[in-house]
Short mmCIF file of C-alpha atoms in Angstrom, two decimals:
data_model
loop_
_atom_site.label_atom_id
_atom_site.label_comp_id
_atom_site.label_asym_id
_atom_site.label_seq_id
_atom_site.Cartn_x
_atom_site.Cartn_y
_atom_site.Cartn_z
CA MET A 1 188.97 200.31 -53.80
CA MET A 2 187.55 197.72 -56.11
CA HIS A 3 184.19 198.88 -55.67
CA TYR A 4 185.20 202.09 -56.71
CA VAL A 5 186.58 201.08 -60.33
CA VAL A 6 183.49 199.11 -60.96
CA GLN A 7 181.45 202.15 -60.32
CA THR A 8 183.44 204.11 -62.35
CA LEU A 9 183.12 201.82 -65.18
CA ALA A 10 179.49 201.43 -65.12
CA PHE A 11 178.99 205.23 -65.13
CA GLN A 12 181.27 205.74 -67.87
CA ALA A 13 179.41 202.92 -69.81
CA LEU A 14 176.06 204.59 -69.16
CA PHE A 15 177.23 207.88 -70.10
CA LEU A 16 178.70 206.65 -73.33
CA LEU A 17 175.20 204.66 -74.13
CA VAL A 18 173.22 207.74 -73.83
CA TYR A 19 175.94 209.62 -75.98
CA ASP A 20 175.65 206.81 -78.76
CA LEU A 21 172.03 206.59 -78.62
CA PHE A 22 170.63 209.87 -78.71
CA LEU A 23 173.40 212.79 -79.02
CA LYS A 24 176.36 211.16 -81.47
CA LYS A 25 174.27 212.26 -84.60
CA GLU A 26 173.24 215.49 -83.77
CA THR A 27 175.11 218.45 -84.91
CA PHE A 28 175.49 220.40 -81.75
CA PHE A 29 179.43 219.36 -81.62
CA ASN A 30 180.39 221.90 -78.88
CA TRP A 31 177.49 220.93 -76.64
CA ASN A 32 178.52 216.84 -77.43
CA ARG A 33 182.20 217.74 -76.85
CA ALA A 34 181.31 219.50 -73.20
CA TYR A 35 179.23 216.41 -72.68
CA LEU A 36 182.09 213.73 -73.30
CA LEU A 37 184.37 216.00 -70.96
CA VAL A 38 181.99 216.66 -68.12
CA THR A 39 180.72 213.01 -67.87
CA ALA A 40 184.41 211.75 -67.88
CA VAL A 41 184.99 213.97 -64.96
CA LEU A 42 181.53 212.85 -63.40
CA SER A 43 182.33 209.31 -63.30
CA PHE A 44 185.16 209.50 -60.98
CA VAL A 45 183.65 212.07 -58.81
CA LEU A 46 180.23 210.59 -58.33
CA PRO A 47 181.49 207.63 -56.12
CA PHE A 48 182.45 209.76 -53.46
CA ILE A 49 179.41 211.78 -53.30
CA LYS A 50 177.34 210.83 -50.31
CA ILE A 51 173.69 212.71 -49.93
CA GLU A 52 172.79 211.99 -46.28
CA ALA A 53 169.22 212.77 -46.94
CA ILE A 54 168.78 210.21 -49.46
CA GLN A 55 170.75 207.78 -47.25
CA GLN A 56 167.95 208.32 -44.57
CA SER A 57 165.05 208.16 -46.77
CA VAL A 58 165.65 204.19 -47.40
CA GLY A 59 165.61 201.38 -45.41
CA GLN A 60 169.21 201.06 -43.22
CA ASP A 61 171.06 198.26 -42.15
CA PHE A 62 169.93 196.96 -38.74
CA ALA A 63 173.41 195.27 -38.05
CA VAL A 64 176.48 195.87 -40.17
CA GLN A 65 178.17 192.84 -40.92
CA LEU A 66 181.94 192.52 -40.67
CA PRO A 67 184.01 190.88 -43.08
CA ALA A 68 184.38 187.18 -42.40
CA VAL A 69 187.43 185.72 -40.61
CA LEU A 70 189.26 182.92 -41.83
CA VAL A 71 190.50 180.56 -39.26
CA ALA A 72 192.59 177.23 -40.01
CA ASN A 73 194.09 174.74 -38.02
CA SER A 74 197.51 175.05 -39.59
CA PRO A 75 200.15 177.25 -38.21
CA ALA A 76 201.11 178.80 -41.51
CA VAL A 77 198.35 181.06 -41.38
CA ASP A 78 199.23 184.52 -40.67
CA PRO A 79 196.51 186.15 -38.53
CA SER A 80 197.90 190.02 -39.47
CA LEU A 81 197.18 188.89 -43.07
CA VAL A 82 193.72 187.48 -42.56
CA GLY A 83 191.00 189.96 -44.14
CA SER A 84 193.74 191.98 -45.78
CA ASP A 85 192.58 194.10 -48.59
CA PRO A 86 192.70 192.32 -52.07
CA TRP A 87 193.29 195.35 -54.02
CA PHE A 88 196.90 195.60 -52.39
CA SER A 89 197.91 192.47 -54.48
CA TRP A 90 196.57 194.09 -57.71
CA SER A 91 198.29 197.30 -56.93
CA TYR A 92 201.49 196.11 -58.65
CA VAL A 93 199.88 194.93 -61.56
CA TRP A 94 198.14 198.34 -62.05
CA LEU A 95 201.67 200.44 -61.32
CA LEU A 96 203.49 197.84 -63.76
CA GLY A 97 200.36 199.14 -66.30
CA VAL A 98 200.90 202.66 -65.64
CA VAL A 99 204.63 202.41 -66.23
CA VAL A 100 204.03 200.75 -69.64
CA ALA A 101 201.61 203.27 -70.50
CA LEU A 102 203.60 205.89 -69.48
CA PHE A 103 206.44 204.60 -71.76
CA ILE A 104 203.92 204.35 -74.94
CA PHE A 105 202.93 208.05 -74.00
CA THR A 106 206.62 209.15 -73.75
CA LYS A 107 207.73 207.43 -77.05
CA LYS A 108 204.51 209.54 -78.86
CA LEU A 109 205.97 212.62 -77.37
CA LEU A 110 209.52 212.03 -78.72
CA SER A 111 207.88 211.14 -82.23
CA ILE A 112 206.73 214.53 -82.04
CA ALA A 113 209.58 216.40 -81.13
CA ARG A 114 211.61 214.51 -83.63
CA LEU A 115 209.43 215.92 -86.60
CA ARG A 116 209.77 219.21 -85.01
CA LYS A 117 213.63 219.07 -84.97
CA ARG A 118 213.38 217.65 -88.57
CA GLY A 119 211.14 220.28 -90.06
CA VAL A 120 211.48 224.01 -90.79
CA ALA A 121 209.52 226.68 -88.34
CA THR A 122 207.63 229.57 -89.38
CA ARG A 123 206.31 231.49 -86.67
CA PHE A 124 202.72 233.18 -86.91
CA LYS A 125 200.67 235.34 -84.63
CA GLU A 126 198.47 232.78 -83.38
CA PHE A 127 200.50 229.30 -84.15
CA THR A 128 203.79 228.06 -85.47
CA LEU A 129 203.82 226.33 -88.82
CA ILE A 130 206.28 223.22 -89.05
CA ARG A 131 207.02 222.20 -92.72
CA ILE A 132 208.44 218.95 -93.03
CA PHE A 133 210.32 217.74 -96.35
CA ASP A 134 209.06 214.39 -98.01
CA SER A 135 206.10 214.22 -96.28
CA MET A 136 202.28 214.62 -96.75
CA ALA A 137 201.52 214.70 -93.02
CA ALA A 138 199.07 217.32 -91.50
CA PHE A 139 198.13 217.37 -88.08
CA THR A 140 198.12 219.87 -84.73
CA PHE A 141 199.99 219.65 -81.45
CA PHE A 142 198.68 222.77 -79.09
CA ARG A 143 199.77 225.64 -81.23
CA THR A 144 202.14 224.09 -83.58
CA ILE A 145 200.64 222.87 -86.88
CA PHE A 146 202.68 220.14 -88.67
CA LEU A 147 202.29 220.31 -92.75
CA GLY A 148 204.04 218.16 -95.17
CA GLU A 149 205.73 219.90 -98.39
CA ASP A 150 204.33 217.59 -100.60
CA LEU A 151 200.98 218.77 -100.25
CA SER A 152 199.50 220.79 -103.15
CA GLN A 153 199.12 224.45 -102.68
CA GLN A 154 195.22 224.24 -102.80
CA GLN A 155 195.56 221.22 -100.17
CA ARG A 156 197.51 223.51 -97.93
CA GLU A 157 195.23 226.18 -98.10
CA ILE A 158 192.44 223.94 -96.74
CA VAL A 159 194.68 222.11 -94.31
CA LEU A 160 195.83 225.15 -92.48
CA GLN A 161 192.32 226.45 -92.27
CA HIS A 162 190.95 223.29 -90.65
CA GLU A 163 194.14 222.93 -88.47
CA GLN A 164 193.75 226.55 -87.23
CA VAL A 165 190.12 225.88 -85.90
CA HIS A 166 192.19 223.08 -83.60
CA VAL A 167 194.94 225.63 -82.45
CA LYS A 168 192.11 228.19 -81.49
CA GLN A 169 189.90 225.67 -79.59
CA TRP A 170 192.52 224.31 -77.65
CA HIS A 171 191.62 220.61 -78.55
CA THR A 172 194.99 219.10 -78.00
CA ILE A 173 194.27 219.85 -74.13
CA ASP A 174 191.04 217.52 -74.57
CA LEU A 175 192.84 214.60 -75.91
CA LEU A 176 196.09 214.83 -73.48
CA PHE A 177 193.39 214.73 -70.62
CA PHE A 178 192.22 211.57 -71.89
CA GLU A 179 195.67 210.42 -72.70
CA GLY A 180 196.52 210.91 -69.16
CA LEU A 181 193.32 208.68 -68.22
CA ARG A 182 194.87 206.27 -70.31
CA VAL A 183 197.86 206.07 -68.48
CA LEU A 184 196.29 206.04 -65.16
CA CYS A 185 193.50 203.69 -66.26
CA TRP A 186 195.24 201.61 -68.81
CA PHE A 187 193.01 198.47 -67.93
CA ASN A 188 189.53 200.72 -68.62
CA PRO A 189 188.60 200.30 -72.44
CA LEU A 190 186.10 203.21 -72.03
CA VAL A 191 188.67 205.81 -71.67
CA TYR A 192 190.03 205.08 -75.14
CA ILE A 193 186.23 204.91 -76.26
CA TYR A 194 185.89 208.44 -75.06
CA GLN A 195 189.16 209.60 -76.59
CA LYS A 196 188.07 208.30 -79.61
CA ARG A 197 184.30 209.96 -79.73
CA LEU A 198 186.16 213.17 -78.85
CA THR A 199 188.55 213.11 -81.80
CA VAL A 200 185.80 212.45 -84.12
CA LEU A 201 183.83 215.83 -82.60
CA HIS A 202 186.90 217.91 -83.21
CA GLU A 203 187.13 216.83 -86.68
CA PHE A 204 183.19 217.78 -87.26
CA ILE A 205 183.81 221.15 -85.42
CA ALA A 206 186.96 222.17 -87.75
CA ASP A 207 184.88 220.87 -90.73
CA ARG A 208 181.85 222.69 -90.07
CA HIS A 209 183.94 226.22 -89.45
CA VAL A 210 186.11 225.40 -92.68
CA ALA A 211 182.92 224.31 -94.98
CA THR A 212 181.07 227.39 -93.94
CA GLN A 213 183.91 229.54 -95.50
CA LYS A 214 184.85 227.27 -98.52
CA GLY A 215 181.29 225.61 -99.30
CA THR A 216 180.57 222.38 -98.17
CA SER A 217 180.62 220.54 -101.66
CA ALA A 218 184.24 222.02 -102.63
CA TYR A 219 185.64 220.85 -99.19
CA TYR A 220 184.50 217.48 -98.98
CA GLN A 221 185.38 216.82 -102.60
CA GLU A 222 189.05 217.76 -101.40
CA LEU A 223 188.81 215.36 -98.45
CA LEU A 224 188.12 212.45 -101.27
CA SER A 225 190.97 213.69 -103.49
CA GLN A 226 193.70 211.48 -102.58
CA VAL A 227 195.19 209.20 -99.80
CA PHE A 228 197.53 210.98 -97.73
CA GLN A 229 200.11 210.18 -94.94
CA THR A 230 199.15 209.94 -91.41
CA GLN A 231 200.67 210.06 -87.63
CA ASN A 232 199.27 207.44 -85.66
CA VAL A 233 199.61 209.53 -82.33
CA SER A 234 196.26 209.43 -80.35
CA PHE A 235 196.56 212.82 -79.02
CA VAL A 236 197.06 214.90 -82.05
CA ASN A 237 194.32 216.41 -84.41
CA THR A 238 195.23 214.68 -87.64
CA PHE A 239 193.72 216.25 -90.69
CA PHE A 240 194.14 213.25 -93.00
CA ASN A 241 192.43 210.29 -91.08
CA HIS A 242 191.21 207.39 -93.37
CA SER A 243 188.99 206.15 -90.90
CA LEU A 244 186.98 209.26 -90.47
CA ILE A 245 186.82 210.94 -93.80
CA LYS A 246 183.47 208.83 -94.62
CA LYS A 247 181.76 210.11 -91.39
CA ARG A 248 183.28 213.76 -91.69
CA ILE A 249 181.44 213.69 -95.25
CA ILE A 250 178.37 212.27 -93.79
CA MET A 251 178.31 214.96 -91.09
CA LEU A 252 179.05 217.90 -93.65
CA GLN A 253 175.81 216.93 -95.65
CA LYS A 254 173.89 216.63 -92.40
CA SER A 255 171.26 219.42 -91.99
CA LYS A 256 171.90 221.16 -88.74
CA SER A 257 170.03 219.82 -85.91
CA ARG A 258 166.79 221.72 -84.63
CA SER A 259 167.18 223.35 -81.04
CA ALA A 260 164.38 221.49 -79.59
CA LYS A 261 166.64 218.54 -79.95
CA LEU A 262 169.01 219.93 -77.43
CA LEU A 263 166.31 218.67 -75.00
CA LYS A 264 167.95 215.70 -75.38
CA PHE A 265 171.00 216.66 -73.09
CA ALA A 266 167.89 216.66 -70.24
CA LEU A 267 168.18 212.82 -70.47
CA VAL A 268 171.21 212.91 -68.50
CA LEU A 269 169.29 214.27 -65.20
CA PRO A 270 167.34 211.23 -64.27
CA LEU A 271 170.55 209.34 -65.17
CA LEU A 272 172.61 211.57 -62.60
CA ALA A 273 169.68 211.31 -60.28
CA ALA A 274 169.87 207.17 -60.54
CA MET A 275 173.72 207.37 -59.93
CA LEU A 276 173.54 209.67 -56.76
CA LEU A 277 170.74 207.60 -55.47
CA TYR A 278 172.70 204.29 -55.91
CA VAL A 279 176.12 205.76 -54.49
CA SER A 280 174.34 207.36 -51.58
CA CYS A 281 172.91 204.11 -50.52
CA ALA A 282 175.73 201.49 -51.53
CA GLN A 283 177.36 200.22 -48.94
CA GLU A 284 181.46 199.34 -49.65
CA ALA A 285 182.26 196.34 -51.31
CA GLU A 286 184.28 195.02 -48.32
CA ALA A 287 181.27 195.26 -45.85
CA LYS A 288 179.14 193.19 -48.28
CA ASN A 289 181.38 190.38 -49.03
CA ASP A 290 180.16 186.83 -47.92
CA LYS A 291 176.79 188.17 -47.00
CA THR A 292 174.92 184.94 -45.46
CA GLU A 293 171.12 184.14 -46.07
CA VAL A 294 170.87 184.99 -42.18
CA MET A 295 171.73 188.45 -42.55
CA THR A 296 169.49 189.18 -45.88
CA LYS A 297 166.54 188.10 -43.71
CA ILE A 298 167.59 190.39 -41.02
CA GLU A 299 167.88 193.31 -43.25
CA GLU A 300 164.78 192.41 -45.05
CA LEU A 301 162.68 192.35 -41.36
CA SER A 302 164.50 195.11 -39.96
CA GLU A 303 163.57 197.58 -42.83
CA ALA A 304 159.89 196.76 -42.63
CA ILE A 305 159.96 197.06 -38.66
CA MET A 306 161.89 200.35 -38.55
CA LYS A 307 159.93 202.01 -41.16
CA LYS A 308 157.28 202.37 -37.90
CA GLY A 309 160.08 203.43 -35.54
CA ASN A 310 163.24 202.33 -33.71
CA LEU A 311 163.78 199.04 -32.08
CA THR A 312 164.09 198.60 -28.47
CA ASP A 313 166.68 195.59 -26.85
CA GLU A 314 163.53 192.90 -26.87
CA GLU A 315 162.65 193.94 -30.33
CA ALA A 316 166.04 193.57 -31.69
CA LYS A 317 165.92 190.38 -29.94
CA ALA A 318 162.56 188.98 -31.45
CA LEU A 319 163.95 190.30 -34.84
CA GLU A 320 167.07 188.01 -34.28
CA PHE A 321 164.54 185.11 -33.34
CA LEU A 322 162.81 185.81 -36.46
CA ALA A 323 165.86 185.76 -38.98
CA THR A 324 167.68 182.84 -37.43
CA PRO A 325 167.49 179.40 -38.94
CA ALA A 326 166.54 176.58 -36.52
CA LYS A 327 169.09 173.70 -35.85
CA GLU A 328 168.34 170.37 -35.18
CA GLY A 329 167.00 170.09 -31.70
CA ASP A 330 165.74 173.32 -31.41
CA LYS A 331 162.38 173.97 -30.13
CA VAL A 332 159.86 174.93 -32.94
CA TYR A 333 157.25 177.66 -31.98
CA GLU A 334 154.12 178.02 -33.73
CA SER A 335 154.17 181.54 -33.95
CA VAL A 336 156.30 184.80 -32.97
CA GLU A 337 153.90 185.54 -30.28
CA GLU A 338 154.80 182.14 -28.37
CA TYR A 339 158.10 182.52 -28.54
CA LEU A 340 157.73 186.39 -26.83
CA GLU A 341 155.19 184.90 -24.39
CA GLU A 342 157.89 182.39 -23.29
CA ASN A 343 160.77 184.61 -22.82
CA LYS A 344 158.46 187.54 -21.82
CA MET A 345 159.29 190.11 -24.42
CA ALA A 346 156.84 192.56 -25.98
CA LEU A 347 157.04 193.56 -29.55
CA ASN A 348 155.56 196.91 -29.99
CA THR A 349 156.76 199.24 -33.02
CA ARG A 350 156.53 202.98 -32.23
CA SER A 351 157.84 206.04 -33.35
CA GLY A 352 159.94 208.46 -31.82
CA SER A 353 163.44 209.81 -31.72
CA VAL A 354 166.73 208.05 -30.65
CA THR A 355 167.67 208.15 -27.07
CA GLN A 356 170.45 206.48 -24.88
CA ASP A 357 168.59 203.43 -24.32
CA LYS A 358 167.71 202.24 -28.00
CA ASP A 359 169.73 200.42 -30.53
CA ILE A 360 170.74 202.48 -33.52
CA PRO A 361 171.39 201.18 -37.07
CA PHE A 362 174.80 201.46 -37.84
CA ALA A 363 174.83 202.81 -41.15
CA VAL A 364 173.10 206.27 -39.58
CA VAL A 365 175.25 206.56 -36.34
CA GLU A 366 176.96 209.62 -36.10
CA LYS A 367 180.24 208.05 -34.57
CA VAL A 368 180.78 204.56 -34.57
CA PRO A 369 182.53 202.42 -31.55
CA THR A 370 185.95 202.97 -30.87
CA TYR A 371 188.34 199.71 -30.59
CA PRO A 372 191.11 200.55 -27.94
CA GLY A 373 194.12 201.88 -29.97
CA CYS A 374 191.94 203.04 -32.94
CA SER A 375 191.95 206.62 -33.88
CA GLY A 376 190.55 208.84 -37.07
CA THR A 377 187.59 209.32 -38.86
CA ASN A 378 184.42 206.99 -39.11
CA ASP A 379 185.84 204.97 -41.94
CA GLU A 380 189.18 204.71 -40.11
CA LEU A 381 187.82 203.64 -37.09
CA LYS A 382 185.66 200.82 -39.15
CA LYS A 383 189.06 199.82 -40.83
CA CYS A 384 191.07 199.70 -37.74
CA MET A 385 188.28 197.63 -35.69
CA VAL A 386 187.94 195.11 -38.57
CA GLN A 387 191.70 194.64 -38.33
CA LYS A 388 191.95 194.49 -34.74
CA ILE A 389 188.83 191.75 -34.38
CA THR A 390 190.20 189.86 -37.11
CA GLN A 391 193.61 189.49 -35.23
CA LEU A 392 192.03 188.51 -32.23
CA VAL A 393 189.72 186.09 -33.42
CA SER A 394 192.65 184.36 -35.49
CA SER A 395 195.06 184.37 -32.70
CA ASN A 396 192.35 182.85 -29.73
CA PHE A 397 190.01 180.56 -31.57
CA ASN A 398 190.92 176.84 -30.68
CA THR A 399 192.17 175.18 -33.66
CA LYS A 400 192.57 171.94 -32.12
CA LEU A 401 188.69 171.51 -32.01
CA ALA A 402 189.07 170.22 -35.59
CA ASP A 403 190.67 167.12 -34.17
CA SER A 404 188.45 166.31 -31.24
CA LEU A 405 185.36 166.78 -33.28
CA LYS A 406 186.78 165.19 -36.19
CA LEU A 407 185.79 168.07 -38.36
CA GLU A 408 186.47 168.22 -42.07
CA GLY A 409 186.52 171.10 -44.80
CA LYS A 410 184.76 174.63 -44.18
CA GLN A 411 183.01 175.09 -40.86
CA ARG A 412 180.56 178.40 -41.16
CA ILE A 413 180.00 180.06 -38.02
CA VAL A 414 177.62 183.29 -37.85
CA SER A 415 178.17 185.26 -34.69
CA MET A 416 176.41 188.39 -33.37
CA PHE A 417 177.35 190.95 -30.90
CA LYS A 418 176.63 194.26 -29.61
CA ILE A 419 178.69 197.15 -28.14
CA ASP A 420 176.27 198.68 -25.62
CA LYS A 421 176.19 202.41 -24.38
CA TYR A 422 178.88 201.62 -21.92
CA GLY A 423 181.16 200.32 -24.27
CA ASN A 424 180.81 196.57 -23.54
CA VAL A 425 180.41 193.44 -25.55
CA VAL A 426 176.96 192.41 -24.77
CA ASP A 427 174.36 189.91 -26.29
CA ILE A 428 176.77 187.65 -27.95
CA LYS A 429 174.93 184.82 -30.30
CA SER A 430 176.28 182.28 -32.27
CA ARG A 431 175.41 179.92 -34.66
CA ALA A 432 177.55 177.04 -36.21
CA PRO A 433 177.10 173.23 -37.45
CA HIS A 434 178.53 172.08 -33.92
CA PRO A 435 177.47 173.45 -30.56
CA THR A 436 181.19 173.21 -29.28
CA LEU A 437 181.85 175.83 -32.44
CA GLU A 438 178.97 177.90 -31.08
CA SER A 439 180.60 177.92 -27.38
CA GLU A 440 184.08 178.64 -28.87
CA ALA A 441 182.92 181.63 -30.99
CA ILE A 442 181.25 183.13 -27.87
CA ARG A 443 184.47 182.65 -25.73
CA VAL A 444 186.63 184.25 -28.35
CA LEU A 445 184.32 187.29 -28.55
CA LYS A 446 184.02 187.62 -25.12
CA LEU A 447 187.86 188.64 -25.43
CA ILE A 448 187.07 191.58 -27.01
CA PRO A 449 188.14 194.60 -24.94
CA LYS A 450 185.62 197.34 -23.91
CA MET A 451 185.26 200.23 -26.11
CA LYS A 452 184.37 203.70 -26.45
CA PRO A 453 180.54 203.46 -27.01
CA GLY A 454 179.04 204.89 -30.42
CA GLU A 455 177.61 208.45 -30.34
CA GLU A 456 174.02 209.79 -31.50
CA LYS A 457 173.79 213.43 -30.91
CA GLU A 458 176.63 213.24 -28.79
CA LYS A 459 175.13 210.77 -26.55
CA PRO A 460 176.24 207.08 -26.28
CA VAL A 461 174.04 204.49 -28.04
CA ALA A 462 174.33 200.56 -28.80
CA VAL A 463 175.22 199.20 -31.85
CA MET A 464 174.92 195.72 -33.42
CA TYR A 465 177.58 193.60 -35.33
CA SER A 466 177.43 190.34 -37.37
CA LEU A 467 180.62 188.45 -37.44
CA PRO A 468 180.92 185.45 -39.86
CA ILE A 469 183.84 183.24 -38.76
CA ILE A 470 185.12 180.54 -41.10
CA PHE A 471 186.85 177.53 -39.60
CA GLU A 472 188.69 175.70 -42.35
CA VAL A 473 190.10 172.11 -41.64
CA LYS A 474 193.18 171.35 -43.39
#
């Protein structure tokens, strides 16, 4: 979930950057309005879009790394809580923020309701006018225009023309959309910036319509004539907004942008392409946590080799050898060929389709292996498997080794295993600072029950996994 939030924030920042640098100063007000609304929606939708063609056109992970399992020599550790989603602990904070934001939003609505009750209503065909006594307010909410009785007759005429544009173009809906986002995404400052940009655009649109009828010079002189009261409500269209007066006058004097500058909107296309490429290839943050140098090397080597074809069991073992750092006491080989010769392996890269006898990268397997008791979609099966293995390792790992081995601090164990085409856990490997820890990790992983194998084109295939185990000695 946190990964999704970060992606959304990044996309919104990029969209706003393009707007501020290239579009904000142009007079394509309606186009800019559409841009802000559409990109705001896209920023929430894009993280869910996964294009398989893009995924398969770039290098895939050879082995999936499961989240690290924390094992401690303290009985206070609850295995059911190990590996839990950290977002869950923040959900209460988010919910509290939503309640506060909803309370503020309700207060704004009540302030408008009180003004409506206090004023005198006059109904017209296209809108309702609310005259407010002892006030110089002027703003619009949906099809209702609020107008202070202390305004002069000339001011009322201009304000009514201006506010009717807001009514006809339903500008309130735009602002309420972002007000809803402010409630749900109260922690996101970019939503507030979006709403502010859109509010300015609404005023530009209404100013342009009225200035065309009344004359630009006369209209902006009226804007500067005196200081007025304003309603500090974020989702109403206020006529007399002091902070916008200067911008509105500058934009009124600005020449209409040439049609050729509409091509600036094409800048969003390569930006969208880059975003789609990222979300289609990015893995969830949970699967990338605690990535070790070992797995980084495996990924780099597997990508280079898999460009030429799929890997056999022997090739996978050779790849693992290349990527695993040597320990003290291990034999040092002069070359990969020497290692392969001694272990009677062959490293031949070749092209060809996936068959039953070949391992397949986890990221592209059609159906992942199923742990006993798990069901659902691929994502649900992955999460269920993580929980089951986390509980199994936490419950069965011999924490008494800390005393016998005189261990201190955190001991990191990197393990690898494969679920073969029969669902058996095979090829278990382990690397740790102490051989006893390696043996213990292998013993525990052998307790993983037989699974339903992964499938590709309705045929069983083998899938490799990496599992970091952090043994914390307290």
